[in-house]
Short mmCIF file of C-alpha atoms and ligand atoms in Angstrom, two decimals:
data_model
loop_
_atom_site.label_atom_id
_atom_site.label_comp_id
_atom_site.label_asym_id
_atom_site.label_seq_id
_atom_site.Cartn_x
_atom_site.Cartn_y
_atom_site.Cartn_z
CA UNK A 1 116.29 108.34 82.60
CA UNK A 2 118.69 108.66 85.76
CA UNK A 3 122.23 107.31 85.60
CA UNK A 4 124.73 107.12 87.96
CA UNK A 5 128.64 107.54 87.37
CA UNK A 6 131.46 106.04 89.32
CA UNK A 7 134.45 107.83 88.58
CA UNK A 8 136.97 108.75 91.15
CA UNK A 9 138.68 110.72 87.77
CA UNK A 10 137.36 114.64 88.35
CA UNK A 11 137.71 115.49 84.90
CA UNK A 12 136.71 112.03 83.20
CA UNK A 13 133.58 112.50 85.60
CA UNK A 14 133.01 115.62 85.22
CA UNK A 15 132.83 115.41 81.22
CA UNK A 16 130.74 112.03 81.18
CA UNK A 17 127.99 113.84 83.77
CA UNK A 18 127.90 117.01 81.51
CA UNK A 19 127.92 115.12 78.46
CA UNK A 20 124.73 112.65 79.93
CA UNK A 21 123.32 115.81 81.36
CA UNK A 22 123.34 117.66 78.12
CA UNK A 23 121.67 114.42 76.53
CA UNK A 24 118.96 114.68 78.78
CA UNK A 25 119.78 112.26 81.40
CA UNK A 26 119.31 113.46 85.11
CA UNK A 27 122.77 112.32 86.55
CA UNK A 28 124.35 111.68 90.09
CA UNK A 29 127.69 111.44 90.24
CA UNK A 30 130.12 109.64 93.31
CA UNK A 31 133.66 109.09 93.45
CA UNK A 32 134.47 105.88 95.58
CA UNK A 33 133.51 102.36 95.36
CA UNK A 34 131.67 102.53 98.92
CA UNK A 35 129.59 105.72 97.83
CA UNK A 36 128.52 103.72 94.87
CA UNK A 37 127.35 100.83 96.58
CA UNK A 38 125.12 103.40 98.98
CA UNK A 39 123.73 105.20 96.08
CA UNK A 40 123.08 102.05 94.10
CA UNK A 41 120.86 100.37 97.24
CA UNK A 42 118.83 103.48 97.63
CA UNK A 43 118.27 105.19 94.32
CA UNK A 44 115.98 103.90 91.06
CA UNK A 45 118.74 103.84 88.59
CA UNK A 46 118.25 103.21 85.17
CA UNK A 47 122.18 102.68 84.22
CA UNK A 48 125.48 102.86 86.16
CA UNK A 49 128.55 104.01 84.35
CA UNK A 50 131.00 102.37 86.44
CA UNK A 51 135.00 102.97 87.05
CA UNK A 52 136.97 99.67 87.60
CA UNK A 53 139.86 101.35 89.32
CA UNK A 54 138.38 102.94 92.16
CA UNK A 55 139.38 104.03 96.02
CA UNK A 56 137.79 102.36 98.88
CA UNK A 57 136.23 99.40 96.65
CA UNK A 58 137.36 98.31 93.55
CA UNK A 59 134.80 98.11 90.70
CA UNK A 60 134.19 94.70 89.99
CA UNK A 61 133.71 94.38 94.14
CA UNK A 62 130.90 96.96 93.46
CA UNK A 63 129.55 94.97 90.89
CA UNK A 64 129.61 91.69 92.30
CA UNK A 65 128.13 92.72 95.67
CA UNK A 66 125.18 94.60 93.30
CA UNK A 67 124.58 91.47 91.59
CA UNK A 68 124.42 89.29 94.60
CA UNK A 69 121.92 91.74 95.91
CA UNK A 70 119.91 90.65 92.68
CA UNK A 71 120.00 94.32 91.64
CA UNK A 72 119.11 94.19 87.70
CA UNK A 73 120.41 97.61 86.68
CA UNK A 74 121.97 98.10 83.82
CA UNK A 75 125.75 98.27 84.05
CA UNK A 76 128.25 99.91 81.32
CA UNK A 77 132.26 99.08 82.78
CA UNK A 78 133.96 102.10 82.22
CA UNK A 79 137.66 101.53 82.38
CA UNK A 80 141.41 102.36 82.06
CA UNK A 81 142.21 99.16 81.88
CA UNK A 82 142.53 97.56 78.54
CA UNK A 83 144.07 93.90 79.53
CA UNK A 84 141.64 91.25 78.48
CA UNK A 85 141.01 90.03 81.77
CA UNK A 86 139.40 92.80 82.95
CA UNK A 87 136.64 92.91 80.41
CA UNK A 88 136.00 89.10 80.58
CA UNK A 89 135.76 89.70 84.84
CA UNK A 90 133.63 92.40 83.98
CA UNK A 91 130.70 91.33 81.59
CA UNK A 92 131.24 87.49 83.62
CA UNK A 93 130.29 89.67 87.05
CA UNK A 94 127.02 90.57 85.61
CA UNK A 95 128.66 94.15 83.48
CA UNK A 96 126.01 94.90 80.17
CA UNK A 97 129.10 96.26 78.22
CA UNK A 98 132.35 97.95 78.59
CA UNK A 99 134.41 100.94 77.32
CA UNK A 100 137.70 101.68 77.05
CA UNK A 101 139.66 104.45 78.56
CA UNK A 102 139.86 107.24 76.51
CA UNK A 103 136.96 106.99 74.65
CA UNK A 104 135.07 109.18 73.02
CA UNK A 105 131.48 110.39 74.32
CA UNK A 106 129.51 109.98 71.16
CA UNK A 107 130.94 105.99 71.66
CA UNK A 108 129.79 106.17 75.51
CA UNK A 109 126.27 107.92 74.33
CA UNK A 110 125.78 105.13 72.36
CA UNK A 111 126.48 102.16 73.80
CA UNK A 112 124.75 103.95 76.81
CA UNK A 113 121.68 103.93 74.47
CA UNK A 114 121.97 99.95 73.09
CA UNK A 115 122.30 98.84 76.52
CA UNK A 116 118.79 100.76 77.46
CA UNK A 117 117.17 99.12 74.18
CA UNK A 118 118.42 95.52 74.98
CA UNK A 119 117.08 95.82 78.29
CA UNK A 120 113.75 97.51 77.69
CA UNK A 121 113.56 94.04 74.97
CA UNK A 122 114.02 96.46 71.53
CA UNK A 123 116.24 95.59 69.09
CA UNK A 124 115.28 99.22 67.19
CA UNK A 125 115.75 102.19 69.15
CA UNK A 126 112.70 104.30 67.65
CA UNK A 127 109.20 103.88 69.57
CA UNK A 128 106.06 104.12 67.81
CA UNK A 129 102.72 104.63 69.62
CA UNK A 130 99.32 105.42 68.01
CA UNK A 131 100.80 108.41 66.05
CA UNK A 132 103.76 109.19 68.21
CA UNK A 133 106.66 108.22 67.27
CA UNK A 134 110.10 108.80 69.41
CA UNK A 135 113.52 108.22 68.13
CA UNK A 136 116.12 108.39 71.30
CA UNK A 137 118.73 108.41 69.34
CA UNK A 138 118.27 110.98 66.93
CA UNK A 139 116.18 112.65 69.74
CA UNK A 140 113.45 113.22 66.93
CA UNK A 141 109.49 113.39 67.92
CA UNK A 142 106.69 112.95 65.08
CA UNK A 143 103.50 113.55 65.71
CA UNK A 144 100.88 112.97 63.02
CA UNK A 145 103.37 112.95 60.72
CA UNK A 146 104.89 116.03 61.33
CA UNK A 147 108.19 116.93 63.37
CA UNK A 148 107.83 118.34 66.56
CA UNK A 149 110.69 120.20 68.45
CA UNK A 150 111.07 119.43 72.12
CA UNK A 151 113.47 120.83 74.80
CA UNK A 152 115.44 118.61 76.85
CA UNK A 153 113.37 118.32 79.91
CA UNK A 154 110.16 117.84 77.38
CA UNK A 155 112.07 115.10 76.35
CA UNK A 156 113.22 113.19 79.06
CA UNK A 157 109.23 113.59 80.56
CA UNK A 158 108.10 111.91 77.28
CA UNK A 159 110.64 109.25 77.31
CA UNK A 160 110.02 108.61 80.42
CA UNK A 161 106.43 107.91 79.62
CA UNK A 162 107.59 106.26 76.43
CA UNK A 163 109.46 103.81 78.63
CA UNK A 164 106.21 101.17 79.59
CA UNK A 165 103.58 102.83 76.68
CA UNK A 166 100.46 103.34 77.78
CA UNK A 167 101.73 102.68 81.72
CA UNK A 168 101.09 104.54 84.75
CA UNK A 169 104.29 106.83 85.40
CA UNK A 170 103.80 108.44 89.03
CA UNK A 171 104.73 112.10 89.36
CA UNK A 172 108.19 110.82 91.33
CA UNK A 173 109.58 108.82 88.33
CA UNK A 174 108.89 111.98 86.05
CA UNK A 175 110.45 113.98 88.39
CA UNK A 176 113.54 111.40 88.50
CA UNK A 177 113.74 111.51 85.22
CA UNK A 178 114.01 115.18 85.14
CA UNK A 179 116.67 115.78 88.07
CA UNK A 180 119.71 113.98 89.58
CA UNK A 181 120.87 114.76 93.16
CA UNK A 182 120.96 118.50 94.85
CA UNK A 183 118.96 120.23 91.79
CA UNK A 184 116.87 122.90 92.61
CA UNK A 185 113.10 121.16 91.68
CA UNK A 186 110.32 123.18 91.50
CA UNK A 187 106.97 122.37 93.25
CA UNK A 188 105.40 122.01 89.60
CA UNK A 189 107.99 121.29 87.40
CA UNK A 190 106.96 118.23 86.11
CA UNK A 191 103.64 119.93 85.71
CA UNK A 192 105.00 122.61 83.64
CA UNK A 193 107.13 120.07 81.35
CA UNK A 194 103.49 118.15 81.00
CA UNK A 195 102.07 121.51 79.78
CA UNK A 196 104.34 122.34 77.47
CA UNK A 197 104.12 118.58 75.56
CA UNK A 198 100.49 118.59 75.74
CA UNK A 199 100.67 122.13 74.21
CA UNK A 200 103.53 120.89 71.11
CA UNK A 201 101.84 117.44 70.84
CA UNK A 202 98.01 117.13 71.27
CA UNK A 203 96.23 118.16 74.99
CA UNK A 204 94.31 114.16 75.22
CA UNK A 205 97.91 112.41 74.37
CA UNK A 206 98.77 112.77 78.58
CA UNK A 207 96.26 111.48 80.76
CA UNK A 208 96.15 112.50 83.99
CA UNK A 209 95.35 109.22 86.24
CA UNK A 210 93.97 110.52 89.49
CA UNK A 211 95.91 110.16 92.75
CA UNK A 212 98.76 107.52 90.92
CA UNK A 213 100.09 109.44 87.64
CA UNK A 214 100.34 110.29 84.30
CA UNK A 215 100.23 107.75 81.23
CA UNK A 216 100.81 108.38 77.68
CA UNK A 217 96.98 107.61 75.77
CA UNK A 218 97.18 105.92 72.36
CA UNK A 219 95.97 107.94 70.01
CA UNK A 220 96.00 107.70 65.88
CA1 CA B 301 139.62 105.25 88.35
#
């Protein structure tokens, strides 16, 4: 999953990117209202966490212009400012949800999480294919029956796999999945990632589809 953040706040920004990061989301991170609107038209985002109050163009400007531009991506309104109005502008301009300023990042994880689920069309957050089943939110992995301990890379490959089941996933999606902006990728890092799952989970469960990608198989 890649997310973007809009936060012109360094340490709110910072905290929210290490806190996604650590949960296994790649993350890019700009600071302006302008920058946003760049990195929104260009990149595949899954979610935006996006700052009302921001230099150079105010949030709900960003979000408007987004929406206009028929761009469905998720949005969660992060803001510091808790007048009613602001909310109501927010969801009414198209915003999935909102939070608060200060809020804690277990809250933002979580609603983070429920706005991925309504939009992938799940009401229940755990995923069960064949005899895989995935649980994003307690980040547990059965297979068989049996619990199987994944890194957070491993994880982020298989949920992004997870995401259509049983759908293509071309080796660029993995690999946005894995990394946000200026990391250091590795020529066969989402190889390596595929090696390891096949290795924890069973070697047929990741098909290799020639020349497009890689798609989860069902298998009991
Ligand atoms: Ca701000």
């Amino acid at each position: 999953m890649r997310v973007l953040v809009v936060e012109d706040d360094l340490m709110i920004g910072r905290a929210v990117a290490d806190g996604l990061r650590t949960g296994g989301y790649a993350v890019d991170w700009v600071r302006d209202g302008t920058a946003a609107e760049l990195a929104l038209s260009g990149g595949p985002y899954d979610l935006a966490l996006l700052d009302l109050g921001l230099p150079r163009k105010d949030g709900i400007e960003v979000l408007k212009s987004l929406r206009r531009g028929r761009s469905e991506v998720p949005v969660l309104v992060i803001t510091a400012r808790d007048s009613l109005g602001d909310r109501i502008a927010g969801l009414d301009c198209g915003a999935d949800d909102y939070l608060v300023k200060p809020f804690d990042l277990d809250e933002l994880m979580a609603r983070a999480r429920a706005v991925l689920r309504r939009r992938a069309g799940r009401a229940c957050p755990e995923i069960a294919y064949g005899a895989l089943v995935f649980d994003p939110v307690t980040r547990e992995v059965v297979f068989r029956g049996a619990a199987v301990a994944l890194s957070a890379h491993e994880f982020a490959v298989l949920e992004a796999l997870l995401r259509e089941p049983g759908a293509v996933v071309s080796r660029e999606n993995l690999e946005e999945a894995l990394y946000g902006w200026g990391r250091e990728i590795g020529s066969n890092a989402v190889e390596v990632y595929l090696h390891h799952l096949r290795r924890k989970l069973a070697p047929e469960l990741i098909r290799n589809v020639r020349g497009v990608g890689y798609r989860i198989a069902r298998i009991e």
